[in-house]
Each structure stands twice: as structure tokens, then as C-alpha cells.
Short mmCIF file of C-alpha atoms in Angstrom, two decimals:
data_model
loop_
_atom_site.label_atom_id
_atom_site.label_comp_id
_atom_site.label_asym_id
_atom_site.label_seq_id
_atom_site.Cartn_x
_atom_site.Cartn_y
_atom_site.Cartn_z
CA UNK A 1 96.61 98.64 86.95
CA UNK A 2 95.56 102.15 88.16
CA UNK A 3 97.93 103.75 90.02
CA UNK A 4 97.09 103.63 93.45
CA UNK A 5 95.43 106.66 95.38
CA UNK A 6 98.22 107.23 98.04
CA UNK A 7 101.50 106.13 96.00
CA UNK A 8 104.99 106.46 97.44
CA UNK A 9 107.55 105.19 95.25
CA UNK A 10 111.40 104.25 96.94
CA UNK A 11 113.47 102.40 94.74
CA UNK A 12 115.79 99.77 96.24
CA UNK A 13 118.43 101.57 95.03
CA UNK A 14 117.85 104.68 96.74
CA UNK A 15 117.55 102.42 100.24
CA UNK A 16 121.39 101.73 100.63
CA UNK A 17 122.53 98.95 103.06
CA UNK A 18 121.75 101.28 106.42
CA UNK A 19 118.23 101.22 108.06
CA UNK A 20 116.42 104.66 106.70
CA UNK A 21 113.76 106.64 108.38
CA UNK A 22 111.15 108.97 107.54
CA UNK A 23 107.30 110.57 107.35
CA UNK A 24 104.45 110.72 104.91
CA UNK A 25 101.33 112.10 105.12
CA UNK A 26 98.28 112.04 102.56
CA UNK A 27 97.24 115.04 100.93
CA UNK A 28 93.79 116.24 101.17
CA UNK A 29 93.19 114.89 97.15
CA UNK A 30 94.85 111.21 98.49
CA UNK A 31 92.68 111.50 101.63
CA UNK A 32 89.59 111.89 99.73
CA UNK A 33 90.27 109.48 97.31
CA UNK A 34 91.26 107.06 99.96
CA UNK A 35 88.46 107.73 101.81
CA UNK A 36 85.81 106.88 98.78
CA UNK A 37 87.96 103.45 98.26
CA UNK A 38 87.18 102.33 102.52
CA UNK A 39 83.70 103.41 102.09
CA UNK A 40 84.33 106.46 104.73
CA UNK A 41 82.88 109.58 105.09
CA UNK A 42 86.13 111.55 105.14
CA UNK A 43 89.75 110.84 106.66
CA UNK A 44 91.11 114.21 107.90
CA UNK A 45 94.36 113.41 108.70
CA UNK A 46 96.69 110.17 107.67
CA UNK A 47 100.23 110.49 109.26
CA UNK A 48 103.25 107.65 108.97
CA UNK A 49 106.41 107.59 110.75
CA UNK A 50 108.67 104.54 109.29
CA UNK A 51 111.97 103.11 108.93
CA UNK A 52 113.16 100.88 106.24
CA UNK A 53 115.52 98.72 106.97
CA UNK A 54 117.49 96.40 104.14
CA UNK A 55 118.03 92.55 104.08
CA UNK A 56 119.53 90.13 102.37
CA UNK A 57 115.66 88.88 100.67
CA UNK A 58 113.60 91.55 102.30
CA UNK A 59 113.20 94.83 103.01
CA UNK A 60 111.70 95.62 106.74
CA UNK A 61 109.12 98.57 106.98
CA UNK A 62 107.93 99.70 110.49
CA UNK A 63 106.24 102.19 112.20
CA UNK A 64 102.97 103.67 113.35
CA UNK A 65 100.01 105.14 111.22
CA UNK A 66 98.09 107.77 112.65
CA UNK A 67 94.74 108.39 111.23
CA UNK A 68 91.38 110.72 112.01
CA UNK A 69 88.85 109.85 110.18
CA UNK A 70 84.94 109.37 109.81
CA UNK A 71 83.05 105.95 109.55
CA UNK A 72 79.36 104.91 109.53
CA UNK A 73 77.96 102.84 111.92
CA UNK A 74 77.20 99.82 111.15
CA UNK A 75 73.05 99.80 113.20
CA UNK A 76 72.42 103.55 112.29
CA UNK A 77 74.20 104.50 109.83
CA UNK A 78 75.23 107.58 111.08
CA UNK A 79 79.18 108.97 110.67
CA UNK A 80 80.99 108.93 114.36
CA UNK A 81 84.94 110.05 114.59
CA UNK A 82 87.76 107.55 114.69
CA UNK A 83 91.21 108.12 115.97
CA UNK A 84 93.43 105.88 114.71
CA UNK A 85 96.80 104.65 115.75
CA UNK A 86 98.16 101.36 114.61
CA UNK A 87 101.91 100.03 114.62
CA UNK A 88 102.95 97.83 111.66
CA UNK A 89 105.53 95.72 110.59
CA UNK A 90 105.86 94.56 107.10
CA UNK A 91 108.34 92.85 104.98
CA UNK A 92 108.31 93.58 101.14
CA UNK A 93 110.09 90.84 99.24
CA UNK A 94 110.61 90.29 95.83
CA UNK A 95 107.43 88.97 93.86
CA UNK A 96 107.60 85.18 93.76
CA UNK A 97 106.70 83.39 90.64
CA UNK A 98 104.57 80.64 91.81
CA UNK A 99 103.54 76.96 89.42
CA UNK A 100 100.15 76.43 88.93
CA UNK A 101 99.15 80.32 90.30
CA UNK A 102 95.88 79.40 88.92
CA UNK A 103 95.20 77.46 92.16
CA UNK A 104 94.39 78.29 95.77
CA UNK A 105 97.37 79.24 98.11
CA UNK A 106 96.78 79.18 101.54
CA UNK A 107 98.53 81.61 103.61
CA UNK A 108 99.75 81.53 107.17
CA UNK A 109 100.16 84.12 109.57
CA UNK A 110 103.41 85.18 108.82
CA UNK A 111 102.35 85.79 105.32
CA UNK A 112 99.95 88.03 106.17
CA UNK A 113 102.61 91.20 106.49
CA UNK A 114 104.50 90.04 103.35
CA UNK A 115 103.89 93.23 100.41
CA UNK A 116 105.85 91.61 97.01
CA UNK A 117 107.26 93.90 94.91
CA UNK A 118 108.46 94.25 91.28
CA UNK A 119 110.71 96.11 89.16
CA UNK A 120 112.94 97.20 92.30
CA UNK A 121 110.69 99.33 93.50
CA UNK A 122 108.50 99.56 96.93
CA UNK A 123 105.15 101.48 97.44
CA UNK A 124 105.10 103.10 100.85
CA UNK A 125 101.77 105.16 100.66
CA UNK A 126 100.07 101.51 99.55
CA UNK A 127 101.36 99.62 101.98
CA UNK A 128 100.38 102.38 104.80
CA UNK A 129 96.73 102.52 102.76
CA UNK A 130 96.37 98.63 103.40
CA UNK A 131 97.61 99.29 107.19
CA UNK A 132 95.04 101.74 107.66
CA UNK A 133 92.50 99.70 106.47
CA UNK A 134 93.23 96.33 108.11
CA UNK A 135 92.97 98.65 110.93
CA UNK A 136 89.52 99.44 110.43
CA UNK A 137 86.68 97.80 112.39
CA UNK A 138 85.22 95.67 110.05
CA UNK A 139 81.57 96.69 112.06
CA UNK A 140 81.46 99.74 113.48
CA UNK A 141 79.45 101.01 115.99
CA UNK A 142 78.86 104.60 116.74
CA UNK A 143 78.02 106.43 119.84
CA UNK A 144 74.12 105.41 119.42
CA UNK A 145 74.33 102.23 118.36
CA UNK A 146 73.40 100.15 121.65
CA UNK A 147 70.52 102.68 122.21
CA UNK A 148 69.13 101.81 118.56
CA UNK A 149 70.32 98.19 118.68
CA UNK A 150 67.94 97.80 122.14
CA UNK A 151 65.17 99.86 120.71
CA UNK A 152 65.29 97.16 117.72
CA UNK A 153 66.15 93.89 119.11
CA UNK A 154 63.77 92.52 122.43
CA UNK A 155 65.68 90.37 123.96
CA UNK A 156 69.56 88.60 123.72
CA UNK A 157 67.55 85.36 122.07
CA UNK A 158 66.22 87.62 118.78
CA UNK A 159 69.73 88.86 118.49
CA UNK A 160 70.39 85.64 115.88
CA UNK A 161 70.52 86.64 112.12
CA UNK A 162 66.76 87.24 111.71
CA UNK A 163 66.31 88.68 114.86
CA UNK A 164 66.68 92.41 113.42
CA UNK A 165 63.93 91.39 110.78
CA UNK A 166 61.23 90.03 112.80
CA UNK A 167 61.61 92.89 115.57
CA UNK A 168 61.28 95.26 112.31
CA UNK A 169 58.30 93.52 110.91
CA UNK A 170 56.89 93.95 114.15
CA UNK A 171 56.73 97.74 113.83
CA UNK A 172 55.21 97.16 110.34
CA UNK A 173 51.67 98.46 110.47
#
């Protein structure tokens, strides 16, 4: 596997058995490289506070990304500025070894902050990449989008999955 674009390595030895705090931020090479992995136009700043904090079968990570960034819109395709600020709270735990892996596993909730780890060691910079992308808006919409989104559609009924298509085949000479 490819080392990942924003790594932070901590080893669970260098934890200790007191809660731990501390910053990262992406460099400008991470940021870009980040950036072409999301599908974004740029991310000019990514900023984590955190604190670690040790258990007996996981290790607790929270804190709060802070992000500026660039996305496309999802009608026109133009890039519009995000500011981003998300709180997290994950829980890294040992990787499981799971029968019959080959099959589906169907996670809950809780499972959904869970980051396993192997080899003793924990990857702060990924887990804050995932964060800041979970964070994204899965469709964006930009400061024009309505305007261009009215212009296309005619009415709320043609908004339905084809709607788009027959207003734009309408414009078709």
C-alpha cells in the first residue's frame, strides 16, 4: 500500500498511559496531493488540534479539523470556497482478524469512528484526511447554483432524475 498523502505516524509506545495533546497541519505538497485524491480544486489550509487519550483496547483521538478549501459545484461546475470546521471523535483499536473476511460485514453506527491499526502504530494525518472528507458535502452547491438550477429545470415536477435532460433537450435546436 502507498503511503498515504498526509501521514502522521505515533507509535503506541510513544503515547504513555496519560491523555496527550497536540497540532498538525498539512503542508502545501500534502494539501495538494490531498486535494487531487477529494477531487478539489485546492485546500489552502488543513489545521488539527487533538488529544490522544490511552485505553485499555483503544486509543481515543479527538478534536476539531479546520479546513479552507475549494470545491466544484455540483449544477455548474464552477469552484466556490469552503470553510471547514468539523469535531471528531475516533477510536483506533487494534486490527481484528475476522473468519470468513471474504464475506459482507455490516457495520453499525458505532463502528463507523473505529480506525484499526497494526504493528503498534496509529496514523494521525489519515485519520484527520478521512475526517475531512466525511466532512465534505457529498453535492455541493455553489453560490450560482439555484440561479442555474431554475434557468434549467421548469417546474418542482421536472426536478425527478430526467428532469435536467428533457429541460436540456428542450434548448436543443
Amino acid at each position: 500500500m502507498d503511503k498515504p498523502e498526509f501521514s502522521h505516524i505515533v507509535r503506541l509506545s510513544e503515547i504513555g498511559a496519560a491523555p496527550r495533546t497536540g497540532e498538525l497541519s498539512a503542508n502545501e505538497e500534502e494539501r495538494a496531493r490531498l486535494a487531487e485524491r477529494f477531487d478539489l480544486r485546492k485546500i489552502s489550509t488543513l489545521d488539527a488540534r487533538y488529544s490522544l487519550m490511552p485505553g485499555e483496547n483503544r486509543i481515543g483521538f479527538t478534536g476539531r479539523i479546520e479546513s479552507d478549501l475549494q470545491q466544484r459545484c455540483s449544477i455548474t461546475g464552477e469552484s466556490f470556497q469552503v470553510r471547514l470546521r468539523e469535531d471528531f471523535d475516533i477510536a483506533f483499536v487494534p486490527q481484528l482478524e475476522i473468519e470468513g473476511a471474504d464475506e459482507e460485514i455490516e457495520l453499525t453506527e458505532e463502528d463507523c469512528d473505529i480506525i484499526e491499526y497494526e504493528n503498534g502504530q496509529l496514523d494521525l494525518g489519515e485519520a484527520i484526511a478521512q475526517t475531512l472528507y466525511l466532512a465534505l458535502d457529498s453535492f455541493p452547491r455553489g453560490p450560482n447554483a439555484d440561479a442555474v438550477a431554475q434557468e434549467v429545470l421548469k417546474s418542482e415536477e421536472e426536478a425527478g432524475p430526467f428532469g435536467a435532460l428533457a429541460a436540456l433537450k428542450d434548448k436543443l435546436p
